[in-house]
PDB file of C-alpha atoms in Angstrom:
ATOM      1  CA  MET A   1       0.000   0.000   0.000  1.00 84.00           C
ATOM      2  CA  ASN A   2       1.114   3.515  -0.660  1.00 88.00           C
ATOM      3  CA  TYR A   3       0.797   4.743   2.911  1.00 89.00           C
ATOM      4  CA  GLN A   4       2.078   8.243   2.213  1.00 90.00           C
ATOM      5  CA  GLU A   5      -0.583   8.777  -0.415  1.00 93.00           C
ATOM      6  CA  LEU A   6      -3.250   7.396   1.915  1.00 94.00           C
ATOM      7  CA  LEU A   7      -2.037   9.602   4.771  1.00 94.00           C
ATOM      8  CA  ASP A   8      -2.043  12.668   2.516  1.00 94.00           C
ATOM      9  CA  THR A   9      -5.560  11.875   1.328  1.00 96.00           C
ATOM     10  CA  GLN A  10      -6.776  11.341   4.888  1.00 96.00           C
ATOM     11  CA  ASN A  11      -5.112  14.550   6.012  1.00 95.00           C
ATOM     12  CA  VAL A  12      -7.127  16.557   3.477  1.00 96.00           C
ATOM     13  CA  LEU A  13     -10.368  15.082   4.846  1.00 95.00           C
ATOM     14  CA  ASP A  14      -9.315  15.518   8.482  1.00 95.00           C
ATOM     15  CA  GLN A  15      -8.332  19.155   7.922  1.00 96.00           C
ATOM     16  CA  ARG A  16     -11.595  19.805   6.148  1.00 95.00           C
ATOM     17  CA  ILE A  17     -13.560  18.363   9.070  1.00 95.00           C
ATOM     18  CA  ILE A  18     -11.503  20.391  11.563  1.00 95.00           C
ATOM     19  CA  ASN A  19     -12.103  23.584   9.590  1.00 94.00           C
ATOM     20  CA  ASP A  20     -15.762  22.966   8.783  1.00 92.00           C
ATOM     21  CA  HIS A  21     -16.632  22.075  12.372  1.00 93.00           C
ATOM     22  CA  ASN A  22     -14.289  24.549  14.087  1.00 93.00           C
ATOM     23  CA  LEU A  23     -12.328  21.869  15.932  1.00 93.00           C
ATOM     24  CA  HIS A  24      -8.921  23.589  15.879  1.00 93.00           C
ATOM     25  CA  ASP A  25      -8.495  23.636  19.652  1.00 93.00           C
ATOM     26  CA  LYS A  26     -10.113  20.266  20.370  1.00 94.00           C
ATOM     27  CA  ASN A  27      -8.328  17.072  21.347  1.00 92.00           C
ATOM     28  CA  LEU A  28      -9.854  14.512  18.993  1.00 95.00           C
ATOM     29  CA  LEU A  29      -7.691  11.545  19.979  1.00 94.00           C
ATOM     30  CA  ASP A  30     -10.113   9.807  22.347  1.00 94.00           C
ATOM     31  CA  GLY A  31     -12.986  10.336  19.903  1.00 96.00           C
ATOM     32  CA  LYS A  32     -10.986   8.816  17.076  1.00 97.00           C
ATOM     33  CA  ILE A  33     -10.116   5.792  19.194  1.00 97.00           C
ATOM     34  CA  LEU A  34     -13.763   5.301  20.119  1.00 97.00           C
ATOM     35  CA  ALA A  35     -14.753   5.752  16.466  1.00 97.00           C
ATOM     36  CA  LEU A  36     -12.258   3.050  15.489  1.00 98.00           C
ATOM     37  CA  ARG A  37     -13.738   0.698  18.086  1.00 98.00           C
ATOM     38  CA  VAL A  38     -17.250   1.377  16.778  1.00 98.00           C
ATOM     39  CA  GLU A  39     -16.191   0.831  13.160  1.00 97.00           C
ATOM     40  CA  VAL A  40     -14.481  -2.462  14.014  1.00 98.00           C
ATOM     41  CA  GLY A  41     -17.638  -3.506  15.867  1.00 98.00           C
ATOM     42  CA  GLU A  42     -19.765  -2.624  12.851  1.00 98.00           C
ATOM     43  CA  LEU A  43     -17.418  -4.666  10.676  1.00 98.00           C
ATOM     44  CA  ALA A  44     -17.683  -7.664  13.011  1.00 98.00           C
ATOM     45  CA  ASN A  45     -21.443  -7.337  12.954  1.00 98.00           C
ATOM     46  CA  GLU A  46     -21.511  -7.400   9.145  1.00 98.00           C
ATOM     47  CA  THR A  47     -19.345 -10.537   9.017  1.00 98.00           C
ATOM     48  CA  ARG A  48     -21.516 -12.224  11.643  1.00 98.00           C
ATOM     49  CA  CYS A  49     -18.489 -14.400  12.429  1.00 97.00           C
ATOM     50  CA  PHE A  50     -19.256 -14.458  16.156  1.00 97.00           C
ATOM     51  CA  LYS A  51     -22.998 -15.059  15.855  1.00 97.00           C
ATOM     52  CA  PHE A  52     -22.937 -18.781  16.524  1.00 96.00           C
ATOM     53  CA  TRP A  53     -26.627 -18.634  17.467  1.00 97.00           C
ATOM     54  CA  SER A  54     -27.741 -17.419  14.039  1.00 96.00           C
ATOM     55  CA  VAL A  55     -28.015 -18.968  10.590  1.00 96.00           C
ATOM     56  CA  LYS A  56     -28.280 -15.626   8.779  1.00 97.00           C
ATOM     57  CA  PRO A  57     -25.337 -15.263   6.359  1.00 97.00           C
ATOM     58  CA  PRO A  58     -22.795 -12.432   6.438  1.00 97.00           C
ATOM     59  CA  SER A  59     -23.450  -9.231   4.533  1.00 98.00           C
ATOM     60  CA  SER A  60     -22.200  -8.881   0.980  1.00 98.00           C
ATOM     61  CA  ARG A  61     -18.476  -8.678   0.328  1.00 98.00           C
ATOM     62  CA  GLU A  62     -18.862  -5.011  -0.708  1.00 97.00           C
ATOM     63  CA  VAL A  63     -20.609  -4.076   2.551  1.00 97.00           C
ATOM     64  CA  ILE A  64     -17.880  -5.834   4.530  1.00 98.00           C
ATOM     65  CA  LEU A  65     -15.161  -4.100   2.476  1.00 98.00           C
ATOM     66  CA  GLU A  66     -16.803  -0.721   3.104  1.00 97.00           C
ATOM     67  CA  GLU A  67     -16.859  -1.339   6.851  1.00 97.00           C
ATOM     68  CA  TYR A  68     -13.251  -2.537   6.759  1.00 98.00           C
ATOM     69  CA  VAL A  69     -12.168   0.611   4.916  1.00 97.00           C
ATOM     70  CA  ASP A  70     -13.962   2.765   7.500  1.00 97.00           C
ATOM     71  CA  GLY A  71     -11.507   1.305  10.008  1.00 97.00           C
ATOM     72  CA  ILE A  72      -8.617   2.228   7.695  1.00 97.00           C
ATOM     73  CA  HIS A  73      -9.881   5.830   7.698  1.00 97.00           C
ATOM     74  CA  PHE A  74      -9.657   6.005  11.472  1.00 97.00           C
ATOM     75  CA  LEU A  75      -6.298   4.224  11.645  1.00 96.00           C
ATOM     76  CA  LEU A  76      -4.915   6.782   9.191  1.00 96.00           C
ATOM     77  CA  SER A  77      -6.532   9.608  11.132  1.00 96.00           C
ATOM     78  CA  LEU A  78      -4.930   8.306  14.338  1.00 95.00           C
ATOM     79  CA  ALA A  79      -1.581   8.066  12.562  1.00 94.00           C
ATOM     80  CA  LEU A  80      -1.886  11.734  11.613  1.00 94.00           C
ATOM     81  CA  GLU A  81      -2.850  12.637  15.168  1.00 92.00           C
ATOM     82  CA  LEU A  82       0.168  10.744  16.531  1.00 91.00           C
ATOM     83  CA  LYS A  83       2.602  11.656  13.729  1.00 88.00           C
ATOM     84  CA  ASP A  84       5.129  13.296  16.076  1.00 85.00           C
ATOM     85  CA  ARG A  85       5.326  10.049  18.048  1.00 86.00           C
ATOM     86  CA  LEU A  86       5.586   7.637  15.127  1.00 85.00           C
ATOM     87  CA  THR A  87       8.844   7.234  13.247  1.00 81.00           C
ATOM     88  CA  PHE A  88       8.575   3.759  11.734  1.00 74.00           C
ATOM     89  CA  PRO A  89       8.346   3.367   7.974  1.00 78.00           C
ATOM     90  CA  TYR A  90       4.782   2.363   7.161  1.00 79.00           C
ATOM     91  CA  SER A  91       6.039   0.334   4.225  1.00 77.00           C
ATOM     92  CA  GLU A  92       7.440  -2.159   6.723  1.00 82.00           C
ATOM     93  CA  ILE A  93       4.060  -2.898   8.282  1.00 88.00           C
ATOM     94  CA  LYS A  94       3.073  -6.425   7.401  1.00 91.00           C
ATOM     95  CA  ALA A  95      -0.190  -8.228   8.010  1.00 94.00           C
ATOM     96  CA  ILE A  96      -0.234 -10.435  11.086  1.00 94.00           C
ATOM     97  CA  VAL A  97      -2.834 -13.149  11.377  1.00 96.00           C
ATOM     98  CA  ALA A  98      -2.708 -13.662  15.132  1.00 94.00           C
ATOM     99  CA  ALA A  99      -5.698 -15.967  15.508  1.00 95.00           C
ATOM    100  CA  GLU A 100      -7.078 -19.068  13.887  1.00 94.00           C
ATOM    101  CA  ASN A 101     -10.384 -17.514  12.908  1.00 96.00           C
ATOM    102  CA  LEU A 102     -12.128 -14.192  12.294  1.00 97.00           C
ATOM    103  CA  THR A 103     -13.575 -13.967  15.799  1.00 98.00           C
ATOM    104  CA  GLY A 104     -10.144 -14.374  17.337  1.00 98.00           C
ATOM    105  CA  GLN A 105      -8.637 -11.823  14.946  1.00 98.00           C
ATOM    106  CA  PHE A 106     -11.350  -9.314  15.817  1.00 98.00           C
ATOM    107  CA  ASN A 107     -10.522  -9.842  19.480  1.00 98.00           C
ATOM    108  CA  GLU A 108      -6.837  -9.219  18.698  1.00 98.00           C
ATOM    109  CA  VAL A 109      -7.763  -5.944  16.964  1.00 98.00           C
ATOM    110  CA  PHE A 110      -9.887  -4.862  19.930  1.00 98.00           C
ATOM    111  CA  SER A 111      -7.045  -5.747  22.312  1.00 97.00           C
ATOM    112  CA  GLY A 112      -4.660  -3.670  20.215  1.00 96.00           C
ATOM    113  CA  ILE A 113      -7.023  -0.690  20.297  1.00 97.00           C
ATOM    114  CA  SER A 114      -7.298  -1.016  24.086  1.00 96.00           C
ATOM    115  CA  ARG A 115      -3.529  -1.153  24.559  1.00 94.00           C
ATOM    116  CA  LEU A 116      -3.052   1.877  22.310  1.00 94.00           C
ATOM    117  CA  SER A 117      -5.827   3.756  24.105  1.00 94.00           C
ATOM    118  CA  LYS A 118      -4.069   3.350  27.441  1.00 92.00           C
ATOM    119  CA  LEU A 119      -0.861   4.855  26.043  1.00 91.00           C
ATOM    120  CA  VAL A 120      -1.889   7.714  23.762  1.00 87.00           C
ATOM    121  CA  ASN A 121      -2.523  10.283  26.465  1.00 81.00           C
ATOM    122  CA  CYS A 122       0.806   9.603  28.193  1.00 80.00           C
ATOM    123  CA  SER A 123       3.190  11.839  26.282  1.00 72.00           C
ATOM    124  CA  ALA A 124       6.272  10.224  27.817  1.00 64.00           C
ATOM    125  CA  VAL A 125       5.320   6.763  26.592  1.00 74.00           C
ATOM    126  CA  SER A 126       6.146   5.426  23.149  1.00 81.00           C
ATOM    127  CA  VAL A 127       3.066   4.380  21.222  1.00 90.00           C
ATOM    128  CA  GLU A 128       4.985   3.276  18.173  1.00 89.00           C
ATOM    129  CA  SER A 129       5.131  -0.472  18.795  1.00 89.00           C
ATOM    130  CA  GLU A 130       1.477  -0.680  19.858  1.00 92.00           C
ATOM    131  CA  PHE A 131       0.336   1.368  16.874  1.00 93.00           C
ATOM    132  CA  SER A 132       2.421  -0.693  14.468  1.00 93.00           C
ATOM    133  CA  GLU A 133       1.075  -3.926  15.952  1.00 94.00           C
ATOM    134  CA  LEU A 134      -2.507  -2.644  15.727  1.00 96.00           C
ATOM    135  CA  TRP A 135      -1.982  -1.837  12.037  1.00 95.00           C
ATOM    136  CA  SER A 136      -0.524  -5.292  11.484  1.00 96.00           C
ATOM    137  CA  VAL A 137      -3.386  -7.192  13.101  1.00 97.00           C
ATOM    138  CA  TYR A 138      -5.907  -4.980  11.285  1.00 98.00           C
ATOM    139  CA  LEU A 139      -4.203  -5.799   7.980  1.00 97.00           C
ATOM    140  CA  GLY A 140      -4.288  -9.451   9.059  1.00 97.00           C
ATOM    141  CA  LEU A 141      -8.026  -9.103   9.551  1.00 98.00           C
ATOM    142  CA  GLY A 142      -8.293  -7.790   5.997  1.00 98.00           C
ATOM    143  CA  GLU A 143      -6.288 -10.761   4.805  1.00 97.00           C
ATOM    144  CA  LEU A 144      -8.619 -13.180   6.608  1.00 97.00           C
ATOM    145  CA  LEU A 145     -11.561 -11.381   5.010  1.00 98.00           C
ATOM    146  CA  GLY A 146      -9.953 -12.003   1.606  1.00 97.00           C
ATOM    147  CA  PHE A 147      -9.143  -8.402   0.684  1.00 97.00           C
ATOM    148  CA  SER A 148      -6.043  -7.515  -1.305  1.00 95.00           C
ATOM    149  CA  GLU A 149      -4.043  -4.377  -0.547  1.00 93.00           C
ATOM    150  CA  GLU A 150      -4.978  -3.013  -3.979  1.00 94.00           C
ATOM    151  CA  GLU A 151      -8.658  -3.588  -3.303  1.00 96.00           C
ATOM    152  CA  ILE A 152      -8.397  -1.881   0.096  1.00 96.00           C
ATOM    153  CA  GLU A 153      -6.603   1.122  -1.403  1.00 95.00           C
ATOM    154  CA  GLU A 154      -9.103   1.458  -4.249  1.00 96.00           C
ATOM    155  CA  TYR A 155     -12.088   1.270  -1.952  1.00 96.00           C
ATOM    156  CA  TYR A 156     -10.455   3.678   0.503  1.00 95.00           C
ATOM    157  CA  VAL A 157     -10.186   6.289  -2.273  1.00 95.00           C
ATOM    158  CA  TYR A 158     -13.806   5.673  -3.261  1.00 95.00           C
ATOM    159  CA  LYS A 159     -15.047   5.917   0.336  1.00 94.00           C
ATOM    160  CA  ASN A 160     -12.960   9.047   0.928  1.00 93.00           C
ATOM    161  CA  GLN A 161     -14.850  10.710  -1.925  1.00 93.00           C
ATOM    162  CA  ILE A 162     -18.128   9.691  -0.292  1.00 94.00           C
ATOM    163  CA  ASN A 163     -16.928  11.162   3.000  1.00 92.00           C
ATOM    164  CA  HIS A 164     -16.166  14.477   1.277  1.00 92.00           C
ATOM    165  CA  LYS A 165     -19.609  14.433  -0.330  1.00 93.00           C
ATOM    166  CA  ARG A 166     -21.135  13.844   3.089  1.00 91.00           C
ATOM    167  CA  GLN A 167     -19.306  16.909   4.381  1.00 91.00           C
ATOM    168  CA  ASP A 168     -20.701  18.881   1.426  1.00 89.00           C
ATOM    169  CA  GLU A 169     -24.173  17.732   2.480  1.00 89.00           C
ATOM    170  CA  ARG A 170     -23.556  18.596   6.168  1.00 82.00           C
ATOM    171  CA  TYR A 171     -23.728  14.911   7.167  1.00 76.00           C
TER     172      TYR A 171
END
């Protein structure tokens, strides 16, 4: 993935939201972390991987991809928020499948978000390894869902355009 291009694209959207909603002096970090949790939960719900009590099938591949990409938006937004504390080259981030099934991988992602959440407001603490690991397990989730990096990037660009349109419409 071309992380620099994705970060630049996300930065344009983030700056637009900050300007349009007069958020210049607001700390958005905790909100972005909660938003990421919610998006990952919505993704899990669409896959239905944990719903052992139900026979209803998962949502369509496109719906699942859209929810997955929503998580990418917030990971990128967090990366921009934490940019002064992150020095690793994004190109070295590799997918980690840390569980034997989707449910376990979702739990790994949620654990990673929780670990990062505990560290982000402590300025003396390095968040780099936790953030990198969170990215890796999230990419691993995408791999388990059957998404290629190219597909993720393409859909991210598409969804970013939708997000701009939503801002135009005062979403």
